[in-house]
Amino acid sequence: MPQPSPTKPARRAGSSSAAALRALGSFVVLLALLIGLPLLLWWATAVVGPDGVRALGNLASTRDSGQVFLLALAAIGWIGWAAFAVSVLLEIPAQLRGRSAPQLRGLLGQRTAATLVGAIFLVLPAGTALAAAAAPAAHAATPSSTAAVHPRGLAQQAAAASTPHTPSEHRPASVSYTVQEVRPAESLWSIAQQQLGDGNRWQEIADLNTGRTMADGTTFRADAPIQPGWVLHLPSDAHAQDASSNSTNSEPAGTHATYTVAPGDSLSSIAQQQLGDETKWPDIYALNKGHVTDPDLIYPREHLQLPGTAPSKQGPPAAHETPQHKAPSTTTPPPATPPPADTAPSTAPRASTAPAVTPTQQPGIAPAPDRTPATAATTGSTTAAHTTATGSRMPLYALGGGLLAAAVLTMLGLRRRHQQRRRGISRRIPLPTGSAAATEQALRATEHPDVPQFIDSALRTAAIGLAAASRVLPDLSAVVYDGHGLELRLTAPAAPVAPFAAVDGDLARWRCSVDSNELLPAERIDTVEAPYPALVTLGSTATSTVLVDLEHYGLVALTGPHRRAVLRALAIELATSRYAEHLDVAVTGAGTCPGLAPLVPEWFTAYDTVDAAMRAAQDHHAMQARALADLGVDGLRGARLRDDQASVWTPYLLLADDADDDTTGALAELADRRPRTAGAVVTAAGTVATTPLPPGGWLLDTTAGQVRLPDVDLTVHLQVLPDDAYSDVIALLAESDESRPDVPARPPTTAPDALPDPAAAAAAPPVTAAAAAVPKLHAASRSGRVQLPESHDGDSDSNAGASLDSLMASFADLEDSVEGAADEPDPEVTAAVAPAAVLPPAPRSPEPAAPSDPLIRVLGPVDIIGAGGTADTKYVRTLTEIAAWMVLHPGLDHHALDEAIWPGREVSRKTRNPWISRLRTLLGTAADGTKYLPAIATTDDARYRFADRVTSDWQLFQDLAAKGAASSGDHADDLLRAALDMVRGRPFSGVPPRKYVWAEHLAQDMIAAIVDVAATLGERRLALADPRGALWATTKGLDVAPEAEHLYRINFRAHHALGDHEGLERAAGQLERLCDALGSDMEDATVELLRSLLASAAPLR
């Protein structure tokens, strides 16, 4: 029943009159600029025009007496007026639609026009979007309480968790509303009309939200356009305006609670969970008629009203319930593929009243059902593609967070390489599940992996140029990246050096374009130390990402409600920085960045007290001060470019939480010591300290969610990392720690069939066409030249890190060594391998024929072969990703597809269905006339799945590997070789950034499986005195995972068995370079093996 309307919130004193005065003043100014100014210009042009034109014509023969200058001033005035008029013309329709006007480069006066037009529209009845009131929103959003239990994106959680307590929040606003992306655009007027029944009540919504920080970091102002995704507070009587309101406050008896559908739910399971009786599902259906048209078909993220007469019951969701009261049979799509057996899924209760969300608990993440996958395609998949179906987390990282995402994922990739290197045979590295997995997918959907590398390259190139000119590094107020280039904002003008150039002659602004040909190659810039190692992302503007150099400020004092979220974002980025070779970061205070220091002990040190951290900082300062004196330089900026002393200038950064006045004073004194050395202090305190900051220090108030940089005309929306997102990042780093034990490999879904013995192998039918087409191992090995894997450009995975980017390409050296060994006659087999019977050579089999049915290949660059249809070239990339996802995740619905392919977006049927239709056309029709991608309406459960004839190379690989590993003999080895022959490079290599965000965990399982098969085959061939076959197998595996050290040991033994001493040394050198890139040592077993082999082997003569 509708709740009684509460008393309207009192408006702020003077708010209406002040708005009216601002509107009147803005109107007068607009009239003056749009009408008065051109009249003035017209009069001035008439006065100076004739004389100016004549003087311009005689400029070459007579001396100008000022007429040309006056004419030029008039022309400039007309141009400026025209630009302002265009800005106004752009701003009026934009604000009528509730949108920001497009920002055109070089168009003057846009900000002024927006302010003036907005102030006028504010007092008009339609608020910020007059046109929106003419038609209701196409898809009205449902209002929800501010403590809603339904799953929310991280951006909304962050906004709710860290919104400052302004006076407006104490008004009766128990309902919230999410602004929708619809046409016509929503406005305060249309929301008030829709949710409150009276558009004139828009001012109440404005009063309730003024000063709040929205999900994208923008501070709400009533005179500015509202944006989709913003969560607005509404007067509490808004519940009466929408039958599907999503209130989760404690409801009086007789009112309707609400529930948000999660993956795996059905009406009967919701009735059992929320009402205590699954037979009451018809009551839920009856209450939601008009919203739910089919009781067998409900979707995640739908909001359902629940009868208010029965108490809600809290409990885990029932994944597959069979209702007794003729319950609906179809449930919502299941979550992602189950995690490993020894990993507990993340769970969160769903109830009508939400529990408090802790940093380690995520609402709405449904537990993965305990079941065995139905097909080989899903074996080993721990992707989070569907765990986020209840709410995208991507917006949190959209504001400047692409660099933070890239930094975290780069470190994650390096740590997983270490894990892959140390894991045992038939074991797998642990991978995150639940909330952490969802956050990883959100990071992958927003990362910009190439940007940190570009920024680092530009800064190091400039450092080399400055050092060559005997100059010092300029002091930076800010570093701005806008997608087209990098701009340095200097504290003082200085002549730019390559690759930078002055912006419009301003020597305090240097700019480097992303396509600059003056950037030095990687081998050159690797010789210089990081010029600005304390560079971190502060946040973003509407069009750019803004970074600051902490060393420039010396001390940054964070205050306000978002201080810890900002501090943790800085800490995570420092821990994963691409702009420093090493950092010494001291953390003190329980709330600073809990759990981070033990995960990165080489960079972070946790101190129990501030005094202990300060003593270490003082020692660091004294050491660097002595070094500066010895060098005879007067500043850090010049000393850092000295090649012989560069490593001395590692910054010491102290992060402190809840610093009181005395502590802040001591830290300020520490930061102000002279000479300035490499270091900075960042504090977070709830109140502003009375102790004055040192010169250059920055008091950064986070209350508004945005700040203006000192001495720079930039207003930046702060990058924040709230508790839940921070906890997920820590969980990702912890799960990828090298000390984490590996887990058992998930078994293949079907047990391998019994293989015939070698004598009957010739009569046995081939397992697959690929297996039949592969030559016998002994034939290939004894017939002269070993067939080597094709050389690939390498893994384009951004997570590999800059130091590993060249490993895949440089592995060609090892391939060459195998080629050389193959050209030599076989020496006597040494004791390193057992002798084998001489096997007769066999003719090489023909190349495998192209498949007659579609084969989707992911073991290398992703593509589709055997497709019988066509598609426009511009669609192929997305169609290939959809096909790859679909073949590896059969039997899921469109919600899971949307979240995997278009994460963070609301996808309509008009967007999705054309892509499915194009994919069906591309794949074509089988010989029997059936479609390779059946129409979803023809399937039993309305889920996506290909016809049985469509498969992937990963499924074929698993089948061949399982059968080959289950037996022995030449035929079994042929199967293993057939499996490796399908591998064309690192799985999913070459995919563009922010695509295939669902594929990372699958790729890790694929890499492990490929390495295991290569190791198994290599060991078998060595045991059969076939070192060439062992070399082929290990080279295949190392082409995919050069970090797999146990493959090197097999490779070393094969070279030794061939008597190829030079090849052995080349392979050992390759492993040594790999260890240098990974920052680790060889394993003891490898060291002992190399010592033994190198001591006993003699070079070939």
Short mmCIF file of N, CA and C in Angstrom, two decimals, residues 45-97:
data_model
loop_
_atom_site.label_atom_id
_atom_site.label_comp_id
_atom_site.label_asym_id
_atom_site.label_seq_id
_atom_site.Cartn_x
_atom_site.Cartn_y
_atom_site.Cartn_z
N THR A 45 33.68 48.75 -36.14
CA THR A 45 34.13 48.35 -37.48
C THR A 45 33.84 49.45 -38.49
N ALA A 46 32.68 50.10 -38.36
CA ALA A 46 32.36 51.19 -39.29
C ALA A 46 33.34 52.35 -39.13
N VAL A 47 33.84 52.54 -37.92
CA VAL A 47 34.78 53.65 -37.70
C VAL A 47 36.16 53.33 -38.23
N VAL A 48 36.68 52.16 -37.89
CA VAL A 48 38.07 51.84 -38.26
C VAL A 48 38.18 51.06 -39.56
N GLY A 49 37.05 50.55 -40.07
CA GLY A 49 37.12 49.68 -41.24
C GLY A 49 37.66 50.33 -42.49
N PRO A 50 37.06 51.46 -42.95
CA PRO A 50 37.55 52.03 -44.22
C PRO A 50 39.03 52.40 -44.18
N ASP A 51 39.43 53.09 -43.12
CA ASP A 51 40.85 53.47 -43.04
C ASP A 51 41.75 52.25 -42.91
N GLY A 52 41.29 51.24 -42.16
CA GLY A 52 42.08 50.04 -41.99
C GLY A 52 42.26 49.28 -43.28
N VAL A 53 41.20 49.18 -44.08
CA VAL A 53 41.29 48.47 -45.36
C VAL A 53 42.25 49.19 -46.29
N ARG A 54 42.15 50.55 -46.33
CA ARG A 54 43.07 51.30 -47.21
C ARG A 54 44.51 51.14 -46.74
N ALA A 55 44.71 51.21 -45.42
CA ALA A 55 46.08 51.06 -44.91
C ALA A 55 46.60 49.65 -45.16
N LEU A 56 45.73 48.65 -45.10
CA LEU A 56 46.16 47.29 -45.37
C LEU A 56 46.60 47.13 -46.82
N GLY A 57 45.89 47.82 -47.73
CA GLY A 57 46.27 47.74 -49.14
C GLY A 57 47.59 48.44 -49.42
N ASN A 58 47.91 49.46 -48.62
CA ASN A 58 49.16 50.21 -48.85
C ASN A 58 50.25 49.81 -47.85
N LEU A 59 50.06 48.67 -47.21
CA LEU A 59 50.99 48.29 -46.15
C LEU A 59 52.41 48.11 -46.66
N ALA A 60 52.53 47.63 -47.89
CA ALA A 60 53.87 47.38 -48.43
C ALA A 60 54.59 48.67 -48.83
N SER A 61 53.85 49.74 -49.06
CA SER A 61 54.49 50.96 -49.57
C SER A 61 54.53 52.09 -48.56
N THR A 62 53.63 52.09 -47.58
CA THR A 62 53.61 53.17 -46.59
C THR A 62 53.67 52.58 -45.20
N ARG A 63 54.05 53.38 -44.24
CA ARG A 63 54.16 52.94 -42.86
C ARG A 63 52.79 52.97 -42.18
N ASP A 64 52.50 51.89 -41.48
CA ASP A 64 51.19 51.79 -40.82
C ASP A 64 51.16 52.72 -39.61
N SER A 65 50.08 53.47 -39.52
CA SER A 65 49.93 54.39 -38.39
C SER A 65 48.97 53.84 -37.34
N GLY A 66 48.64 52.58 -37.41
CA GLY A 66 47.79 51.95 -36.40
C GLY A 66 46.45 51.50 -36.92
N GLN A 67 46.09 51.92 -38.17
CA GLN A 67 44.77 51.55 -38.67
C GLN A 67 44.64 50.03 -38.88
N VAL A 68 45.72 49.38 -39.37
CA VAL A 68 45.67 47.92 -39.59
C VAL A 68 45.51 47.20 -38.26
N PHE A 69 46.20 47.68 -37.21
CA PHE A 69 46.10 47.07 -35.90
C PHE A 69 44.67 47.16 -35.37
N LEU A 70 44.04 48.34 -35.55
CA LEU A 70 42.67 48.50 -35.08
C LEU A 70 41.70 47.61 -35.86
N LEU A 71 41.96 47.49 -37.17
CA LEU A 71 41.12 46.60 -37.98
C LEU A 71 41.27 45.15 -37.51
N ALA A 72 42.50 44.76 -37.18
CA ALA A 72 42.73 43.39 -36.69
C ALA A 72 42.01 43.16 -35.36
N LEU A 73 42.02 44.18 -34.48
CA LEU A 73 41.30 44.05 -33.22
C LEU A 73 39.81 43.85 -33.47
N ALA A 74 39.26 44.58 -34.41
CA ALA A 74 37.84 44.43 -34.72
C ALA A 74 37.55 43.02 -35.24
N ALA A 75 38.44 42.53 -36.11
CA ALA A 75 38.24 41.18 -36.65
C ALA A 75 38.30 40.13 -35.54
N ILE A 76 39.27 40.30 -34.63
CA ILE A 76 39.38 39.36 -33.51
C ILE A 76 38.12 39.41 -32.65
N GLY A 77 37.59 40.62 -32.44
CA GLY A 77 36.37 40.75 -31.68
C GLY A 77 35.20 40.02 -32.32
N TRP A 78 35.07 40.13 -33.65
CA TRP A 78 34.00 39.40 -34.34
C TRP A 78 34.18 37.89 -34.22
N ILE A 79 35.43 37.43 -34.35
CA ILE A 79 35.68 35.99 -34.23
C ILE A 79 35.32 35.50 -32.83
N GLY A 80 35.74 36.26 -31.81
CA GLY A 80 35.41 35.86 -30.44
C GLY A 80 33.92 35.86 -30.20
N TRP A 81 33.22 36.87 -30.71
CA TRP A 81 31.77 36.89 -30.52
C TRP A 81 31.11 35.72 -31.22
N ALA A 82 31.57 35.41 -32.45
CA ALA A 82 30.99 34.28 -33.18
C ALA A 82 31.22 32.98 -32.43
N ALA A 83 32.42 32.81 -31.85
CA ALA A 83 32.70 31.58 -31.10
C ALA A 83 31.78 31.48 -29.89
N PHE A 84 31.57 32.61 -29.19
CA PHE A 84 30.70 32.57 -28.02
C PHE A 84 29.25 32.30 -28.44
N ALA A 85 28.83 32.88 -29.55
CA ALA A 85 27.46 32.66 -30.02
C ALA A 85 27.25 31.19 -30.37
N VAL A 86 28.25 30.58 -31.02
CA VAL A 86 28.15 29.16 -31.36
C VAL A 86 28.09 28.34 -30.08
N SER A 87 28.88 28.72 -29.06
CA SER A 87 28.86 28.00 -27.79
C SER A 87 27.47 28.05 -27.17
N VAL A 88 26.84 29.21 -27.21
CA VAL A 88 25.50 29.33 -26.66
C VAL A 88 24.51 28.47 -27.45
N LEU A 89 24.65 28.48 -28.79
CA LEU A 89 23.75 27.67 -29.61
C LEU A 89 23.94 26.18 -29.36
N LEU A 90 25.16 25.78 -29.05
CA LEU A 90 25.40 24.38 -28.70
C LEU A 90 24.87 24.05 -27.31
N GLU A 91 24.98 25.01 -26.40
CA GLU A 91 24.65 24.75 -25.00
C GLU A 91 23.15 24.65 -24.78
N ILE A 92 22.37 25.47 -25.47
CA ILE A 92 20.92 25.49 -25.23
C ILE A 92 20.28 24.15 -25.53
N PRO A 93 20.44 23.58 -26.74
CA PRO A 93 19.80 22.25 -26.96
C PRO A 93 20.40 21.16 -26.08
N ALA A 94 21.70 21.25 -25.76
CA ALA A 94 22.31 20.22 -24.91
C ALA A 94 21.68 20.23 -23.53
N GLN A 95 21.51 21.42 -22.95
CA GLN A 95 20.91 21.47 -21.62
C GLN A 95 19.42 21.15 -21.66
N LEU A 96 18.77 21.45 -22.79
CA LEU A 96 17.38 21.03 -22.92
C LEU A 96 17.25 19.51 -22.89
N ARG A 97 18.28 18.81 -23.40
CA ARG A 97 18.26 17.35 -23.39
C ARG A 97 18.90 16.78 -22.14
#
